[in-house]
């Protein structure tokens, strides 16, 4: 089967969303959504557009005055990377909060919408859930 990276990321993201809303394993949601977010982010960068991670780095700079990239990267992608790698024996046990799932879904949806200028009904549902969870941001 030949498939575009956009289609791969779309299928990963749609599967992660379905799993999330059906009450599925949130670790799998983070992993699938994280893979989609990363692919979509790279596709955005290829087109000269900014990915969600770029906006998060800018926000961190604004709020903290600028910290080393490695610290920010660990905070932003640490859980996602810990779920897909086993390089560090000190990370044989990790802490993953259920909220990581909706956060990663949100990041992936933003990248998808930025890239395609469209959203599927499932992606709109993620957005609506985020607005319910964070009404102060919805203003």
CSV table of N, CA and C in Angstrom, one decimal:
chain,number,residue,atom,x,y,z
A,1,UNK,N,0.8,-1.2,0.0
A,1,UNK,CA,0.0,0.0,0.0
A,1,UNK,C,0.9,1.2,0.0
A,2,UNK,N,0.6,2.1,-0.9
A,2,UNK,CA,1.3,3.4,-0.9
A,2,UNK,C,0.4,4.4,-0.3
A,3,UNK,N,0.9,5.2,0.6
A,3,UNK,CA,0.0,6.2,1.4
A,3,UNK,C,0.9,7.4,1.7
A,4,UNK,N,0.2,8.6,1.6
A,4,UNK,CA,0.9,9.8,1.9
A,4,UNK,C,1.1,10.0,3.4
A,5,UNK,N,2.1,10.7,3.8
A,5,UNK,CA,2.3,11.0,5.2
A,5,UNK,C,1.1,11.8,5.8
A,6,UNK,N,0.5,12.6,5.0
A,6,UNK,CA,-0.7,13.3,5.5
A,6,UNK,C,-1.8,12.3,5.8
A,7,UNK,N,-2.0,11.3,4.9
A,7,UNK,CA,-3.0,10.3,5.2
A,7,UNK,C,-2.7,9.5,6.4
A,8,UNK,N,-1.4,9.1,6.6
A,8,UNK,CA,-1.0,8.4,7.7
A,8,UNK,C,-1.3,9.2,9.0
A,9,UNK,N,-0.9,10.4,9.0
A,9,UNK,CA,-1.2,11.2,10.2
A,9,UNK,C,-2.7,11.4,10.5
A,10,UNK,N,-3.5,11.6,9.4
A,10,UNK,CA,-4.9,11.7,9.5
A,10,UNK,C,-5.5,10.5,10.1
A,11,UNK,N,-5.1,9.3,9.7
A,11,UNK,CA,-5.6,8.1,10.2
A,11,UNK,C,-5.2,7.9,11.7
A,12,UNK,N,-4.0,8.2,12.0
A,12,UNK,CA,-3.5,8.1,13.4
A,12,UNK,C,-4.4,9.0,14.3
A,13,UNK,N,-4.6,10.2,13.8
A,13,UNK,CA,-5.3,11.2,14.6
A,13,UNK,C,-6.8,10.8,14.8
A,14,UNK,N,-7.4,10.4,13.7
A,14,UNK,CA,-8.8,10.0,13.8
A,14,UNK,C,-9.0,8.8,14.7
A,15,UNK,N,-8.0,7.9,14.6
A,15,UNK,CA,-8.1,6.7,15.5
A,15,UNK,C,-7.9,7.1,16.9
A,16,UNK,N,-6.9,8.0,17.2
A,16,UNK,CA,-6.7,8.4,18.5
A,16,UNK,C,-8.0,9.1,19.1
A,17,UNK,N,-8.6,9.9,18.3
A,17,UNK,CA,-9.8,10.6,18.7
A,17,UNK,C,-10.9,9.6,19.0
A,18,UNK,N,-11.1,8.6,18.2
A,18,UNK,CA,-12.1,7.6,18.4
A,18,UNK,C,-11.9,6.8,19.7
A,19,UNK,N,-10.6,6.5,19.9
A,19,UNK,CA,-10.2,5.8,21.1
A,19,UNK,C,-10.5,6.6,22.3
A,20,UNK,N,-10.1,7.9,22.2
A,20,UNK,CA,-10.3,8.8,23.4
A,20,UNK,C,-11.8,8.9,23.8
A,21,UNK,N,-12.7,9.1,22.8
A,21,UNK,CA,-14.1,9.3,23.1
A,21,UNK,C,-14.8,8.0,23.4
A,22,UNK,N,-14.2,6.9,23.1
A,22,UNK,CA,-14.8,5.6,23.5
A,22,UNK,C,-14.3,5.1,24.8
A,23,UNK,N,-13.5,5.9,25.5
A,23,UNK,CA,-13.0,5.5,26.8
A,23,UNK,C,-11.8,4.6,26.7
A,24,UNK,N,-11.2,4.6,25.6
A,24,UNK,CA,-10.0,3.6,25.4
A,24,UNK,C,-8.8,4.1,26.2
A,25,UNK,N,-7.8,3.3,26.0
A,25,UNK,CA,-6.5,3.5,26.8
A,25,UNK,C,-5.9,4.8,26.4
A,26,UNK,N,-5.7,5.7,27.4
A,26,UNK,CA,-5.2,7.0,27.2
A,26,UNK,C,-3.7,6.9,26.8
A,27,UNK,N,-3.0,5.9,27.2
A,27,UNK,CA,-1.6,5.8,26.7
A,27,UNK,C,-1.5,5.6,25.2
A,28,UNK,N,-2.4,4.8,24.7
A,28,UNK,CA,-2.5,4.6,23.2
A,28,UNK,C,-2.9,5.9,22.5
A,29,UNK,N,-3.8,6.6,23.1
A,29,UNK,CA,-4.3,7.9,22.6
A,29,UNK,C,-3.1,8.9,22.5
A,30,UNK,N,-2.3,9.0,23.5
A,30,UNK,CA,-1.1,9.8,23.5
A,30,UNK,C,-0.1,9.4,22.4
A,31,UNK,N,0.1,8.1,22.3
A,31,UNK,CA,1.0,7.6,21.4
A,31,UNK,C,0.6,7.8,19.9
A,32,UNK,N,-0.7,7.5,19.6
A,32,UNK,CA,-1.2,7.8,18.3
A,32,UNK,C,-1.3,9.3,17.9
A,33,UNK,N,-1.8,10.0,18.8
A,33,UNK,CA,-1.9,11.5,18.6
A,33,UNK,C,-0.5,12.1,18.5
A,34,UNK,N,0.4,11.6,19.3
A,34,UNK,CA,1.7,12.2,19.3
A,34,UNK,C,2.4,11.9,18.0
A,35,UNK,N,2.2,10.7,17.4
A,35,UNK,CA,2.8,10.3,16.1
A,35,UNK,C,2.2,11.3,15.1
A,36,UNK,N,0.9,11.4,15.1
A,36,UNK,CA,0.3,12.3,14.1
A,36,UNK,C,0.7,13.8,14.3
A,37,UNK,N,0.8,14.2,15.5
A,37,UNK,CA,1.3,15.6,15.8
A,37,UNK,C,2.7,15.8,15.2
A,38,UNK,N,3.5,14.9,15.4
A,38,UNK,CA,4.9,15.0,14.9
A,38,UNK,C,5.0,15.0,13.4
A,39,UNK,N,4.3,14.1,12.7
A,39,UNK,CA,4.3,14.1,11.2
A,39,UNK,C,3.7,15.4,10.7
A,40,UNK,N,2.5,15.8,11.3
A,40,UNK,CA,1.9,17.0,10.8
A,40,UNK,C,2.8,18.3,11.0
A,41,UNK,N,3.5,18.3,12.1
A,41,UNK,CA,4.4,19.4,12.4
A,41,UNK,C,5.5,19.5,11.4
A,42,UNK,N,6.0,18.3,11.0
A,42,UNK,CA,7.1,18.3,10.0
A,42,UNK,C,6.6,18.7,8.7
A,43,UNK,N,5.4,18.3,8.3
A,43,UNK,CA,4.8,18.7,7.1
A,43,UNK,C,4.5,20.2,7.0
A,44,UNK,N,4.1,20.8,8.2
A,44,UNK,CA,3.9,22.2,8.3
A,44,UNK,C,5.2,22.9,8.1
A,45,UNK,N,6.3,22.5,8.7
A,45,UNK,CA,7.6,23.1,8.6
A,45,UNK,C,8.0,23.1,7.1
A,46,UNK,N,7.8,22.0,6.4
A,46,UNK,CA,8.2,21.9,5.0
A,46,UNK,C,7.5,23.0,4.2
A,47,UNK,N,6.3,23.4,4.6
A,47,UNK,CA,5.6,24.4,3.8
A,47,UNK,C,5.9,25.8,4.3
A,48,UNK,N,6.8,25.9,5.3
A,48,UNK,CA,7.1,27.2,5.8
A,48,UNK,C,6.2,27.7,6.9
A,49,UNK,N,5.2,26.9,7.3
A,49,UNK,CA,4.3,27.3,8.4
A,49,UNK,C,4.8,26.8,9.7
A,50,UNK,N,4.3,27.4,10.8
A,50,UNK,CA,4.7,27.1,12.1
A,50,UNK,C,3.8,26.0,12.7
A,51,UNK,N,4.4,25.0,13.4
A,51,UNK,CA,3.7,24.0,14.0
A,51,UNK,C,3.3,24.4,15.5
A,52,UNK,N,2.5,23.6,16.1
A,52,UNK,CA,2.0,23.9,17.4
A,52,UNK,C,3.2,24.0,18.4
A,53,UNK,N,4.2,23.2,18.2
A,53,UNK,CA,5.3,23.2,19.1
A,53,UNK,C,6.1,24.5,19.1
A,54,UNK,N,6.1,25.2,17.9
A,54,UNK,CA,6.7,26.5,17.7
A,54,UNK,C,6.0,27.5,18.5
A,55,UNK,N,4.7,27.4,18.5
A,55,UNK,CA,3.8,28.4,19.3
A,55,UNK,C,4.0,28.1,20.8
A,56,UNK,N,4.2,26.9,21.2
A,56,UNK,CA,4.4,26.6,22.6
A,56,UNK,C,5.8,27.1,23.1
A,57,UNK,N,6.8,27.0,22.2
A,57,UNK,CA,8.1,27.5,22.6
A,57,UNK,C,8.0,29.0,22.7
A,58,UNK,N,7.3,29.7,21.8
A,58,UNK,CA,7.2,31.2,21.9
A,58,UNK,C,6.5,31.5,23.2
A,59,UNK,N,5.4,30.8,23.5
A,59,UNK,CA,4.7,31.1,24.8
A,59,UNK,C,5.6,30.9,26.0
A,60,UNK,N,6.4,29.9,26.0
A,60,UNK,CA,7.3,29.7,27.1
A,60,UNK,C,8.3,30.8,27.2
A,61,UNK,N,8.8,31.3,26.1
A,61,UNK,CA,9.7,32.4,26.0
A,61,UNK,C,9.1,33.6,26.6
A,62,UNK,N,7.8,33.9,26.3
A,62,UNK,CA,7.1,35.0,26.7
A,62,UNK,C,6.8,34.9,28.2
A,63,UNK,N,6.5,33.8,28.7
A,63,UNK,CA,6.2,33.6,30.1
A,63,UNK,C,7.4,33.5,31.1
A,64,UNK,N,8.5,32.9,30.6
A,64,UNK,CA,9.6,32.7,31.4
A,64,UNK,C,10.8,33.5,31.1
A,65,UNK,N,10.8,34.2,30.0
A,65,UNK,CA,12.0,35.0,29.6
A,65,UNK,C,12.9,34.2,28.7
A,66,UNK,N,12.6,32.9,28.6
A,66,UNK,CA,13.4,32.1,27.7
A,66,UNK,C,14.3,31.1,28.5
A,67,UNK,N,13.9,29.8,28.4
A,67,UNK,CA,14.7,28.8,29.0
A,67,UNK,C,15.4,27.9,27.9
A,68,UNK,N,16.3,27.1,28.3
A,68,UNK,CA,17.0,26.3,27.3
A,68,UNK,C,16.0,25.4,26.6
A,69,UNK,N,16.2,25.2,25.3
A,69,UNK,CA,15.3,24.4,24.4
A,69,UNK,C,15.2,23.0,25.0
A,70,UNK,N,16.2,22.4,25.5
A,70,UNK,CA,16.2,21.0,26.0
A,70,UNK,C,15.1,20.9,27.1
A,71,UNK,N,15.1,21.9,28.0
A,71,UNK,CA,14.1,21.8,29.1
A,71,UNK,C,12.7,21.9,28.5
A,72,UNK,N,12.5,22.8,27.6
A,72,UNK,CA,11.1,23.0,27.0
A,72,UNK,C,10.7,21.8,26.3
A,73,UNK,N,11.7,21.2,25.5
A,73,UNK,CA,11.4,20.0,24.7
A,73,UNK,C,11.0,18.9,25.6
A,74,UNK,N,11.7,18.7,26.7
A,74,UNK,CA,11.4,17.6,27.7
A,74,UNK,C,10.0,17.8,28.3
A,75,UNK,N,9.6,19.1,28.6
A,75,UNK,CA,8.3,19.3,29.2
A,75,UNK,C,7.2,19.1,28.1
A,76,UNK,N,7.4,19.5,26.9
A,76,UNK,CA,6.4,19.4,25.8
A,76,UNK,C,6.3,18.0,25.3
A,77,UNK,N,7.4,17.3,25.1
A,77,UNK,CA,7.4,16.0,24.4
A,77,UNK,C,7.9,14.9,25.3
A,78,UNK,N,8.2,15.1,26.5
A,78,UNK,CA,8.7,14.1,27.4
A,78,UNK,C,7.9,12.8,27.5
A,79,UNK,N,6.6,13.0,27.8
A,79,UNK,CA,5.7,11.9,28.0
A,79,UNK,C,5.5,11.1,26.6
A,80,UNK,N,5.3,11.9,25.6
A,80,UNK,CA,5.2,11.2,24.3
A,80,UNK,C,6.4,10.4,23.9
A,81,UNK,N,7.6,10.9,24.2
A,81,UNK,CA,8.8,10.2,23.8
A,81,UNK,C,9.0,9.1,24.8
A,82,UNK,N,8.7,9.2,26.0
A,82,UNK,CA,8.8,8.1,27.0
A,82,UNK,C,7.9,6.9,26.7
A,83,UNK,N,6.8,7.2,26.0
A,83,UNK,CA,5.9,6.1,25.7
A,83,UNK,C,6.4,5.3,24.4
A,84,UNK,N,7.3,5.9,23.7
A,84,UNK,CA,7.7,5.2,22.4
A,84,UNK,C,9.2,4.8,22.5
A,85,UNK,N,9.9,5.2,23.5
A,85,UNK,CA,11.3,4.8,23.6
A,85,UNK,C,11.6,4.2,24.9
A,86,UNK,N,12.7,3.3,24.9
A,86,UNK,CA,13.1,2.7,26.2
A,86,UNK,C,14.7,2.8,26.3
A,87,UNK,N,15.2,4.0,25.9
A,87,UNK,CA,16.6,4.2,25.9
A,87,UNK,C,17.3,4.4,27.2
A,88,UNK,N,16.5,5.0,28.1
A,88,UNK,CA,17.1,5.4,29.4
A,88,UNK,C,16.6,4.5,30.5
A,89,UNK,N,17.5,3.7,31.2
A,89,UNK,CA,17.1,2.8,32.2
A,89,UNK,C,16.4,3.5,33.4
A,90,UNK,N,16.7,4.8,33.5
A,90,UNK,CA,16.1,5.6,34.6
A,90,UNK,C,14.7,5.9,34.4
A,91,UNK,N,14.2,5.6,33.1
A,91,UNK,CA,12.8,5.9,32.8
A,91,UNK,C,12.0,4.6,32.6
A,92,UNK,N,12.4,3.5,33.3
A,92,UNK,CA,11.7,2.2,33.2
A,92,UNK,C,10.3,2.4,33.8
A,93,UNK,N,10.1,3.3,34.6
A,93,UNK,CA,8.8,3.7,35.2
A,93,UNK,C,8.6,5.2,34.9
A,94,UNK,N,7.4,5.5,34.4
A,94,UNK,CA,7.1,6.9,34.1
A,94,UNK,C,5.8,7.3,34.7
A,95,UNK,N,5.5,8.5,34.8
A,95,UNK,CA,4.2,9.0,35.3
A,95,UNK,C,3.5,9.7,34.1
A,96,UNK,N,2.3,9.2,33.8
A,96,UNK,CA,1.5,9.7,32.7
A,96,UNK,C,0.2,10.0,33.2
A,97,UNK,N,-0.2,11.3,33.2
A,97,UNK,CA,-1.6,11.7,33.6
A,97,UNK,C,-2.6,11.5,32.5
A,98,UNK,N,-3.8,11.2,32.8
A,98,UNK,CA,-4.8,11.1,31.7
A,98,UNK,C,-5.0,12.3,30.9
A,99,UNK,N,-4.8,13.5,31.5
A,99,UNK,CA,-4.9,14.7,30.7
A,99,UNK,C,-3.9,14.9,29.6
A,100,UNK,N,-2.9,14.1,29.6
A,100,UNK,CA,-1.9,14.1,28.5
A,100,UNK,C,-2.6,13.8,27.2
A,101,UNK,N,-3.6,12.9,27.2
A,101,UNK,CA,-4.3,12.5,26.0
A,101,UNK,C,-5.0,13.7,25.3
A,102,UNK,N,-5.8,14.4,26.0
A,102,UNK,CA,-6.5,15.5,25.4
A,102,UNK,C,-5.5,16.6,25.0
A,103,UNK,N,-4.4,16.8,25.7
A,103,UNK,CA,-3.4,17.8,25.4
A,103,UNK,C,-2.8,17.4,24.0
A,104,UNK,N,-2.4,16.2,23.9
A,104,UNK,CA,-1.7,15.8,22.7
A,104,UNK,C,-2.7,15.8,21.5
A,105,UNK,N,-4.0,15.4,21.8
A,105,UNK,CA,-5.0,15.5,20.7
A,105,UNK,C,-5.1,16.9,20.2
A,106,UNK,N,-5.2,17.9,21.2
A,106,UNK,CA,-5.3,19.3,20.8
A,106,UNK,C,-4.1,19.7,20.0
A,107,UNK,N,-2.9,19.4,20.3
A,107,UNK,CA,-1.8,19.8,19.5
A,107,UNK,C,-1.8,19.2,18.1
A,108,UNK,N,-2.2,17.9,18.0
A,108,UNK,CA,-2.3,17.3,16.7
A,108,UNK,C,-3.4,18.0,15.8
A,109,UNK,N,-4.5,18.3,16.5
A,109,UNK,CA,-5.6,18.9,15.7
A,109,UNK,C,-5.2,20.3,15.2
A,110,UNK,N,-4.5,21.1,16.1
A,110,UNK,CA,-4.1,22.4,15.6
A,110,UNK,C,-3.1,22.2,14.4
A,111,UNK,N,-2.2,21.3,14.5
A,111,UNK,CA,-1.3,21.1,13.3
A,111,UNK,C,-2.1,20.7,12.1
A,112,UNK,N,-3.1,19.8,12.2
A,112,UNK,CA,-3.9,19.3,11.1
A,112,UNK,C,-4.6,20.5,10.5
A,113,UNK,N,-5.3,21.3,11.3
A,113,UNK,CA,-6.1,22.4,10.8
A,113,UNK,C,-5.1,23.5,10.2
A,114,UNK,N,-4.0,23.7,10.8
A,114,UNK,CA,-3.0,24.7,10.2
A,114,UNK,C,-2.5,24.2,8.8
A,115,UNK,N,-2.4,22.9,8.7
A,115,UNK,CA,-1.8,22.4,7.4
A,115,UNK,C,-2.9,22.3,6.3
A,116,UNK,N,-4.1,21.8,6.7
A,116,UNK,CA,-5.1,21.6,5.7
A,116,UNK,C,-6.2,22.6,5.6
A,117,UNK,N,-6.2,23.5,6.6
A,117,UNK,CA,-7.3,24.6,6.6
A,117,UNK,C,-8.7,23.9,6.7
A,118,UNK,N,-8.8,22.8,7.3
A,118,UNK,CA,-10.1,22.1,7.5
A,118,UNK,C,-10.0,21.3,8.8
A,119,UNK,N,-11.2,20.8,9.2
A,119,UNK,CA,-11.2,20.0,10.4
A,119,UNK,C,-12.4,19.0,10.2
A,120,UNK,N,-12.1,17.7,10.6
A,120,UNK,CA,-13.2,16.7,10.5
A,120,UNK,C,-14.1,16.9,11.7
A,121,UNK,N,-15.3,16.3,11.6
A,121,UNK,CA,-16.2,16.4,12.8
A,121,UNK,C,-15.6,15.9,14.1
A,122,UNK,N,-14.8,14.9,14.0
A,122,UNK,CA,-14.1,14.3,15.2
A,122,UNK,C,-13.2,15.4,15.8
A,123,UNK,N,-12.5,16.1,14.9
A,123,UNK,CA,-11.6,17.1,15.4
A,123,UNK,C,-12.3,18.3,16.0
A,124,UNK,N,-13.4,18.6,15.5
A,124,UNK,CA,-14.3,19.7,16.1
A,124,UNK,C,-14.7,19.2,17.5
A,125,UNK,N,-15.0,18.0,17.6
A,125,UNK,CA,-15.4,17.4,18.9
A,125,UNK,C,-14.3,17.6,19.9
A,126,UNK,N,-13.0,17.3,19.5
A,126,UNK,CA,-11.9,17.5,20.4
A,126,UNK,C,-11.8,19.0,20.8
A,127,UNK,N,-12.0,19.9,19.9
A,127,UNK,CA,-11.9,21.3,20.2
A,127,UNK,C,-13.0,21.7,21.2
A,128,UNK,N,-14.2,21.2,21.0
A,128,UNK,CA,-15.3,21.5,21.9
A,128,UNK,C,-15.0,20.9,23.3
A,129,UNK,N,-14.4,19.7,23.4
A,129,UNK,CA,-14.1,19.2,24.7
A,129,UNK,C,-13.0,20.1,25.4
A,130,UNK,N,-12.0,20.6,24.6
A,130,UNK,CA,-11.0,21.4,25.2
A,130,UNK,C,-11.7,22.7,25.7
A,131,UNK,N,-12.6,23.3,25.0
A,131,UNK,CA,-13.3,24.5,25.4
A,131,UNK,C,-14.1,24.3,26.7
A,132,UNK,N,-14.7,23.1,26.8
A,132,UNK,CA,-15.4,22.8,28.1
A,132,UNK,C,-14.4,22.6,29.3
A,133,UNK,N,-13.3,22.0,29.0
A,133,UNK,CA,-12.3,21.8,30.1
A,133,UNK,C,-11.6,23.1,30.4
A,134,UNK,N,-11.5,24.1,29.5
A,134,UNK,CA,-10.8,25.3,29.8
A,134,UNK,C,-11.6,26.5,29.3
A,135,UNK,N,-12.8,26.8,29.9
A,135,UNK,CA,-13.6,27.8,29.5
A,135,UNK,C,-13.0,29.2,29.5
A,136,UNK,N,-12.0,29.4,30.4
A,136,UNK,CA,-11.3,30.7,30.5
A,136,UNK,C,-10.5,31.0,29.3
A,137,UNK,N,-10.1,30.0,28.5
A,137,UNK,CA,-9.4,30.2,27.3
A,137,UNK,C,-10.3,30.5,26.1
A,138,UNK,N,-11.6,30.1,26.3
A,138,UNK,CA,-12.5,30.2,25.2
A,138,UNK,C,-13.0,31.6,24.9
A,139,UNK,N,-12.7,32.5,25.8
A,139,UNK,CA,-13.2,33.9,25.7
A,139,UNK,C,-12.8,34.5,24.4
